[in-house]
Amino acid sequence: MIRPYSKEDRTELEDFLVKQRTFAMLNGQSIQAFRDENVADFAEDGTVSLIIRADGRIVAIAELLKRHPVDGSLWLGLFVVDETLHGTGLAQTLYEQVEEEYMRPYQTVFRLGVLPNNLRARRFWERNGYVYEKDSTTNKDVRVHVLKKQLIRPE
């Protein structure tokens, strides 16, 4: 079940984030810094923060910026699936749902940033139709590969 984040989810979101040690390591952050930064981001206005549950617990989170102020595209700022569920196919299923319900209705161009050392994530996004566009740095001064997906709408 996918639904927007609410303040009532905060404690459970914190618990989910501290278990994502691999993602925090790839970001070069302590688990506490990773948790605190993402909890703060989820509380910000201007993005759509999503909680994804299965069997009564958070199994994934996503955060979207529906219209980037510079390029006008939709950015998937964060997509984290519980690392204990990697390799199960769940990430694919959840991404397809997020794209269908929360991305396609708003834009035809999607972008995201992948850490250069996260080859597994890069392969995942490329299987989902994303292609390399350029190197860039985030607003937090982290170097990323920007990947882009262009939908073709029937006329």
Coordinates of N, CA and C in Angstrom, one line a residue:
M1 N 0.8 -1.2 0.0 CA 0.0 0.0 0.0 C 0.9 1.2 0.0
I2 N 0.7 2.1 -0.9 CA 1.4 3.4 -1.1 C 0.5 4.5 -0.6
R3 N 1.1 5.4 0.3 CA 0.3 6.5 0.7 C 1.3 7.6 1.0
P4 N 0.8 8.9 1.0 CA 1.7 10.0 1.4 C 2.1 9.9 2.9
Y5 N 3.3 10.4 3.2 CA 3.8 10.4 4.5 C 3.0 11.4 5.3
S6 N 2.8 11.1 6.6 CA 2.3 12.0 7.6 C 3.1 12.1 8.8
K7 N 3.0 13.1 9.6 CA 3.8 13.2 10.9 C 3.7 12.0 11.8
E8 N 2.5 11.3 11.7 CA 2.3 10.1 12.6 C 3.3 9.0 12.2
D9 N 3.8 9.1 11.0 CA 4.8 8.0 10.5 C 6.2 8.2 10.9
R10 N 6.5 9.3 11.6 CA 7.9 9.7 11.8 C 8.7 8.6 12.6
T11 N 8.2 8.1 13.7 CA 8.9 7.1 14.4 C 9.2 5.9 13.6
E12 N 8.2 5.4 12.9 CA 8.4 4.2 12.1 C 9.3 4.5 10.9
L13 N 9.3 5.7 10.3 CA 10.2 6.1 9.3 C 11.6 6.1 9.8
E14 N 11.8 6.7 11.0 CA 13.2 6.7 11.6 C 13.7 5.2 11.8
D15 N 12.8 4.3 12.3 CA 13.2 2.9 12.5 C 13.6 2.3 11.2
F16 N 12.8 2.6 10.1 CA 13.1 2.0 8.8 C 14.5 2.5 8.3
L17 N 14.7 3.8 8.4 CA 15.9 4.4 7.9 C 17.2 3.9 8.6
V18 N 17.1 3.6 9.9 CA 18.3 3.2 10.6 C 18.7 1.7 10.3
K19 N 17.8 1.0 9.6 CA 18.1 -0.3 9.1 C 18.7 -0.4 7.7
Q20 N 18.8 0.8 7.1 CA 19.3 0.8 5.7 C 20.7 1.2 5.7
R21 N 21.5 0.3 6.3 CA 23.0 0.6 6.5 C 23.7 0.7 5.1
T22 N 23.4 -0.1 4.2 CA 24.1 -0.1 2.9 C 23.9 1.2 2.2
F23 N 22.7 1.7 2.2 CA 22.4 3.0 1.5 C 23.1 4.1 2.2
A24 N 23.1 4.1 3.5 CA 23.8 5.1 4.3 C 25.3 5.1 3.9
M25 N 25.9 3.9 3.9 CA 27.3 3.8 3.6 C 27.6 4.3 2.2
L26 N 26.8 3.9 1.2 CA 27.0 4.4 -0.1 C 27.0 6.0 -0.2
N27 N 26.1 6.6 0.7 CA 26.0 8.0 0.8 C 27.2 8.6 1.5
G28 N 28.0 7.8 2.1 CA 29.1 8.3 3.0 C 28.7 8.9 4.2
Q29 N 27.5 8.4 4.8 CA 27.0 9.0 6.0 C 26.9 8.0 7.1
S30 N 26.9 8.5 8.3 CA 26.6 7.6 9.5 C 25.2 7.3 9.3
I31 N 24.7 6.2 10.0 CA 23.3 5.8 9.9 C 22.5 6.9 10.6
Q32 N 23.0 7.6 11.6 CA 22.2 8.6 12.3 C 22.1 9.8 11.4
A33 N 23.1 10.2 10.7 CA 23.1 11.4 9.7 C 22.1 11.1 8.6
F34 N 22.2 9.8 8.1 CA 21.3 9.4 7.0 C 19.8 9.5 7.5
R35 N 19.6 9.0 8.6 CA 18.2 9.0 9.2 C 17.7 10.4 9.4
D36 N 18.5 11.2 10.0 CA 18.1 12.6 10.3 C 17.9 13.4 9.1
E37 N 18.8 13.3 8.1 CA 18.6 14.1 6.8 C 17.3 13.7 6.1
N38 N 17.1 12.4 6.0 CA 15.9 12.0 5.3 C 14.6 12.2 6.0
V39 N 14.6 12.1 7.3 CA 13.4 12.5 8.1 C 13.1 14.0 7.9
A40 N 14.1 14.8 7.9 CA 13.9 16.2 7.7 C 13.4 16.5 6.3
D41 N 14.0 15.8 5.3 CA 13.5 16.0 3.9 C 12.0 15.6 3.8
F42 N 11.6 14.5 4.5 CA 10.2 14.1 4.4 C 9.2 15.1 5.0
A43 N 9.7 15.9 5.9 CA 8.9 16.9 6.6 C 8.8 18.2 5.8
E44 N 9.6 18.4 4.8 CA 9.6 19.6 4.0 C 8.4 19.7 3.1
D45 N 8.0 20.9 2.8 CA 7.0 21.2 1.8 C 7.7 21.2 0.4
G46 N 6.8 21.0 -0.6 CA 7.3 21.1 -2.0 C 7.7 19.7 -2.6
T47 N 7.7 18.7 -1.8 CA 7.9 17.3 -2.4 C 6.7 16.4 -2.0
V48 N 6.6 15.3 -2.7 CA 5.7 14.3 -2.3 C 6.5 13.1 -1.7
S49 N 6.3 12.9 -0.4 CA 7.0 11.9 0.3 C 6.0 10.7 0.5
L50 N 6.4 9.5 0.1 CA 5.6 8.3 0.1 C 6.1 7.3 1.0
I51 N 5.2 6.6 1.7 CA 5.5 5.5 2.6 C 4.8 4.3 1.9
I52 N 5.6 3.2 1.8 CA 5.1 2.0 1.1 C 5.1 0.9 2.1
R53 N 4.0 0.3 2.4 CA 3.8 -0.7 3.4 C 3.4 -2.1 2.8
A54 N 3.9 -3.1 3.5 CA 3.4 -4.5 3.2 C 3.5 -5.2 4.5
D55 N 2.5 -6.0 4.8 CA 2.4 -6.8 6.0 C 2.5 -5.9 7.2
G56 N 1.9 -4.7 7.1 CA 1.8 -3.8 8.3 C 3.1 -3.0 8.6
R57 N 4.1 -3.1 7.8 CA 5.4 -2.4 8.1 C 5.9 -1.6 6.9
I58 N 6.7 -0.6 7.1 CA 7.3 0.1 6.0 C 8.3 -0.8 5.3
V59 N 8.2 -1.0 4.0 CA 9.1 -1.8 3.2 C 9.9 -0.9 2.2
A60 N 9.4 0.3 2.0 CA 10.1 1.2 1.1 C 9.6 2.6 1.3
I61 N 10.4 3.6 0.8 CA 10.0 5.0 0.8 C 10.4 5.6 -0.5
A62 N 9.7 6.7 -0.9 CA 10.0 7.4 -2.1 C 9.7 8.9 -1.9
E63 N 10.5 9.7 -2.6 CA 10.3 11.1 -2.5 C 10.4 11.7 -3.9
L64 N 9.4 12.5 -4.2 CA 9.3 13.1 -5.6 C 9.2 14.6 -5.5
L65 N 9.9 15.2 -6.5 CA 9.7 16.6 -6.7 C 9.0 16.7 -8.1
K66 N 7.7 17.1 -8.1 CA 6.9 17.0 -9.3 C 7.3 17.9 -10.4
R67 N 7.9 19.0 -10.0 CA 8.3 20.0 -11.1 C 9.6 20.7 -10.6
H68 N 10.7 20.2 -11.2 CA 12.0 20.8 -10.8 C 12.0 22.3 -11.3
P69 N 12.5 23.2 -10.4 CA 12.5 24.6 -10.8 C 13.4 25.0 -11.9
V70 N 14.4 24.2 -12.2 CA 15.3 24.5 -13.3 C 14.9 23.8 -14.6
D71 N 14.7 22.5 -14.6 CA 14.4 21.8 -15.9 C 12.9 21.4 -16.1
G72 N 12.1 21.7 -15.1 CA 10.7 21.4 -15.2 C 10.2 19.9 -15.2
S73 N 11.2 19.0 -15.1 CA 10.9 17.6 -15.1 C 10.5 17.1 -13.6
L74 N 10.0 15.9 -13.5 CA 9.8 15.3 -12.3 C 11.0 14.6 -11.8
W75 N 11.4 14.8 -10.6 CA 12.6 14.2 -10.1 C 12.2 13.2 -9.0
L76 N 12.8 12.0 -9.1 CA 12.7 11.0 -8.0 C 13.9 11.2 -7.2
G77 N 13.7 11.9 -6.1 CA 14.8 12.2 -5.2 C 15.3 11.1 -4.3
L78 N 14.4 10.2 -4.0 CA 14.8 9.1 -3.1 C 13.8 7.9 -3.4
F79 N 14.4 6.7 -3.5 CA 13.7 5.5 -3.6 C 14.5 4.4 -2.9
V80 N 14.0 4.1 -1.7 CA 14.8 3.1 -0.8 C 13.8 2.0 -0.5
V81 N 14.3 0.8 -0.9 CA 13.6 -0.5 -0.5 C 14.4 -1.1 0.6
D82 N 13.7 -1.6 1.6 CA 14.4 -2.3 2.7 C 15.4 -3.3 2.2
E83 N 16.6 -3.1 2.6 CA 17.8 -3.9 2.1 C 17.6 -5.4 2.3
T84 N 16.8 -5.8 3.3 CA 16.6 -7.2 3.4 C 15.7 -7.8 2.3
L85 N 15.1 -6.9 1.5 CA 14.2 -7.4 0.4 C 14.8 -7.2 -0.9
H86 N 16.1 -6.7 -1.0 CA 16.8 -6.6 -2.3 C 16.9 -8.0 -2.9
G87 N 16.7 -8.0 -4.2 CA 16.9 -9.2 -5.0 C 15.6 -10.0 -5.0
T88 N 14.5 -9.6 -4.5 CA 13.3 -10.3 -4.4 C 12.3 -9.9 -5.5
G89 N 12.6 -8.8 -6.2 CA 11.7 -8.3 -7.3 C 10.7 -7.3 -6.7
L90 N 10.7 -7.1 -5.4 CA 9.8 -6.1 -4.8 C 10.1 -4.7 -5.3
A91 N 11.4 -4.3 -5.4 CA 11.7 -3.0 -5.8 C 11.1 -2.7 -7.2
Q92 N 11.2 -3.7 -8.1 CA 10.6 -3.5 -9.4 C 9.1 -3.2 -9.4
T93 N 8.4 -4.1 -8.6 CA 7.0 -3.9 -8.5 C 6.6 -2.6 -7.9
L94 N 7.3 -2.2 -6.8 CA 7.0 -0.9 -6.2 C 7.3 0.3 -7.1
Y95 N 8.4 0.2 -7.8 CA 8.7 1.3 -8.6 C 7.7 1.5 -9.7
E96 N 7.2 0.4 -10.3 CA 6.2 0.4 -11.3 C 4.9 1.1 -10.8
Q97 N 4.6 0.8 -9.6 CA 3.4 1.4 -8.9 C 3.6 2.9 -8.7
V98 N 4.7 3.2 -8.2 CA 5.0 4.7 -7.9 C 5.0 5.4 -9.2
E99 N 5.6 4.9 -10.3 CA 5.6 5.6 -11.6 C 4.2 5.7 -12.1
E100 N 3.4 4.7 -12.1 CA 2.1 4.7 -12.6 C 1.2 5.7 -11.9
E101 N 1.2 5.6 -10.6 CA 0.3 6.4 -9.7 C 0.7 7.8 -9.4
Y102 N 2.0 8.0 -9.3 CA 2.5 9.3 -8.7 C 3.4 10.1 -9.7
M103 N 3.8 9.5 -10.8 CA 4.7 10.2 -11.7 C 4.1 10.4 -13.1
R104 N 3.6 9.4 -13.7 CA 3.0 9.5 -15.1 C 1.9 10.5 -15.1
P105 N 1.0 10.6 -14.1 CA -0.1 11.6 -14.3 C 0.4 13.1 -14.3
Y106 N 1.7 13.4 -13.9 CA 2.1 14.7 -13.8 C 3.1 15.2 -14.8
Q107 N 3.9 14.2 -15.4 CA 5.0 14.6 -16.2 C 5.3 13.5 -17.3
T108 N 6.1 13.9 -18.3 CA 6.5 12.9 -19.3 C 8.0 12.7 -19.3
V109 N 8.7 13.5 -18.5 CA 10.2 13.4 -18.3 C 10.5 13.2 -16.8
F110 N 11.2 12.2 -16.5 CA 11.6 11.9 -15.1 C 13.1 11.9 -15.1
R111 N 13.6 12.4 -14.0 CA 15.1 12.4 -13.7 C 15.3 11.9 -12.3
L112 N 16.6 11.4 -12.1 CA 17.0 11.0 -10.8 C 18.5 11.0 -10.8
G113 N 19.1 11.0 -9.6 CA 20.5 11.0 -9.5 C 21.0 9.7 -8.8
V114 N 22.0 9.1 -9.4 CA 22.5 7.8 -8.9 C 24.0 8.1 -8.5
L115 N 24.3 7.6 -7.3 CA 25.7 7.7 -6.8 C 26.6 7.0 -7.8
P116 N 27.8 7.5 -8.1 CA 28.6 6.8 -9.1 C 29.1 5.4 -8.7
N117 N 29.2 5.2 -7.4 CA 29.6 3.9 -6.9 C 28.4 2.9 -6.7
N118 N 27.2 3.3 -7.0 CA 26.1 2.4 -6.8 C 25.7 1.8 -8.1
L119 N 26.5 0.8 -8.6 CA 26.3 0.2 -9.9 C 25.0 -0.6 -9.9
R120 N 24.7 -1.3 -8.8 CA 23.4 -2.1 -8.7 C 22.2 -1.2 -9.0
A121 N 22.2 0.0 -8.4 CA 21.1 0.9 -8.6 C 21.1 1.4 -10.0
R122 N 22.2 1.7 -10.6 CA 22.3 2.2 -12.0 C 21.7 1.2 -12.9
R123 N 22.1 -0.1 -12.7 CA 21.5 -1.2 -13.6 C 20.0 -1.3 -13.4
F124 N 19.5 -1.1 -12.2 CA 18.1 -1.2 -11.9 C 17.4 -0.1 -12.7
W125 N 17.8 1.2 -12.6 CA 17.2 2.3 -13.3 C 17.3 2.1 -14.8
E126 N 18.4 1.7 -15.3 CA 18.5 1.5 -16.8 C 17.5 0.4 -17.3
R127 N 17.3 -0.6 -16.5 CA 16.3 -1.7 -16.9 C 14.9 -1.0 -16.9
N128 N 14.7 0.1 -16.2 CA 13.4 0.7 -16.1 C 13.3 1.9 -17.1
G129 N 14.2 2.0 -18.1 CA 14.1 2.9 -19.2 C 14.9 4.2 -19.0
Y130 N 15.7 4.3 -17.9 CA 16.4 5.6 -17.7 C 17.8 5.4 -18.4
V131 N 18.2 6.6 -18.9 CA 19.5 6.6 -19.6 C 20.4 7.8 -19.0
Y132 N 21.7 7.6 -19.1 CA 22.6 8.6 -18.6 C 22.4 9.9 -19.3
E133 N 22.3 11.0 -18.6 CA 22.2 12.3 -19.2 C 23.5 13.1 -19.0
K134 N 23.9 13.2 -17.7 CA 25.1 14.0 -17.4 C 25.6 13.7 -15.9
D135 N 26.7 14.2 -15.6 CA 27.2 14.2 -14.2 C 26.8 15.5 -13.6
S136 N 26.5 15.5 -12.3 CA 26.0 16.7 -11.6 C 26.4 16.6 -10.2
T137 N 26.0 17.6 -9.4 CA 26.1 17.6 -8.0 C 24.8 18.0 -7.4
T138 N 24.4 17.4 -6.3 CA 23.1 17.7 -5.7 C 23.2 19.0 -4.9
N139 N 22.1 19.4 -4.4 CA 22.1 20.6 -3.5 C 22.8 20.4 -2.2
K140 N 23.2 19.2 -1.9 CA 24.0 18.9 -0.8 C 25.5 18.6 -1.1
D141 N 25.8 19.0 -2.4 CA 27.2 18.9 -2.9 C 27.7 17.5 -3.0
V142 N 26.8 16.5 -3.4 CA 27.1 15.1 -3.6 C 27.2 14.9 -5.1
R143 N 28.2 14.3 -5.6 CA 28.3 14.0 -7.1 C 27.4 12.8 -7.4
V144 N 26.7 13.0 -8.5 CA 25.8 12.0 -9.0 C 25.8 11.9 -10.5
H145 N 25.3 10.7 -11.0 CA 25.0 10.6 -12.4 C 23.6 10.9 -12.6
V146 N 23.2 11.8 -13.4 CA 21.8 12.1 -13.7 C 21.3 11.2 -14.8
L147 N 20.2 10.5 -14.5 CA 19.6 9.6 -15.4 C 18.2 10.2 -15.8
K148 N 17.8 10.0 -17.0 CA 16.6 10.6 -17.5 C 15.7 9.5 -18.2
K149 N 14.4 9.6 -18.0 CA 13.5 8.8 -18.7 C 12.4 9.7 -19.4
Q150 N 12.3 9.5 -20.7 CA 11.3 10.3 -21.5 C 10.2 9.4 -21.9
L151 N 9.0 9.7 -21.5 CA 7.8 9.0 -22.0 C 7.4 9.5 -23.3
I152 N 6.9 8.6 -24.1 CA 6.3 9.0 -25.4 C 4.8 8.9 -25.2
R153 N 4.1 10.0 -25.3 CA 2.6 10.0 -25.1 C 2.0 9.8 -26.5
P154 N 1.0 8.9 -26.5 CA 0.2 8.7 -27.8 C -0.5 10.0 -28.1
E155 N -0.5 10.4 -29.4 CA -1.1 11.7 -29.9 C -2.5 11.5 -30.1

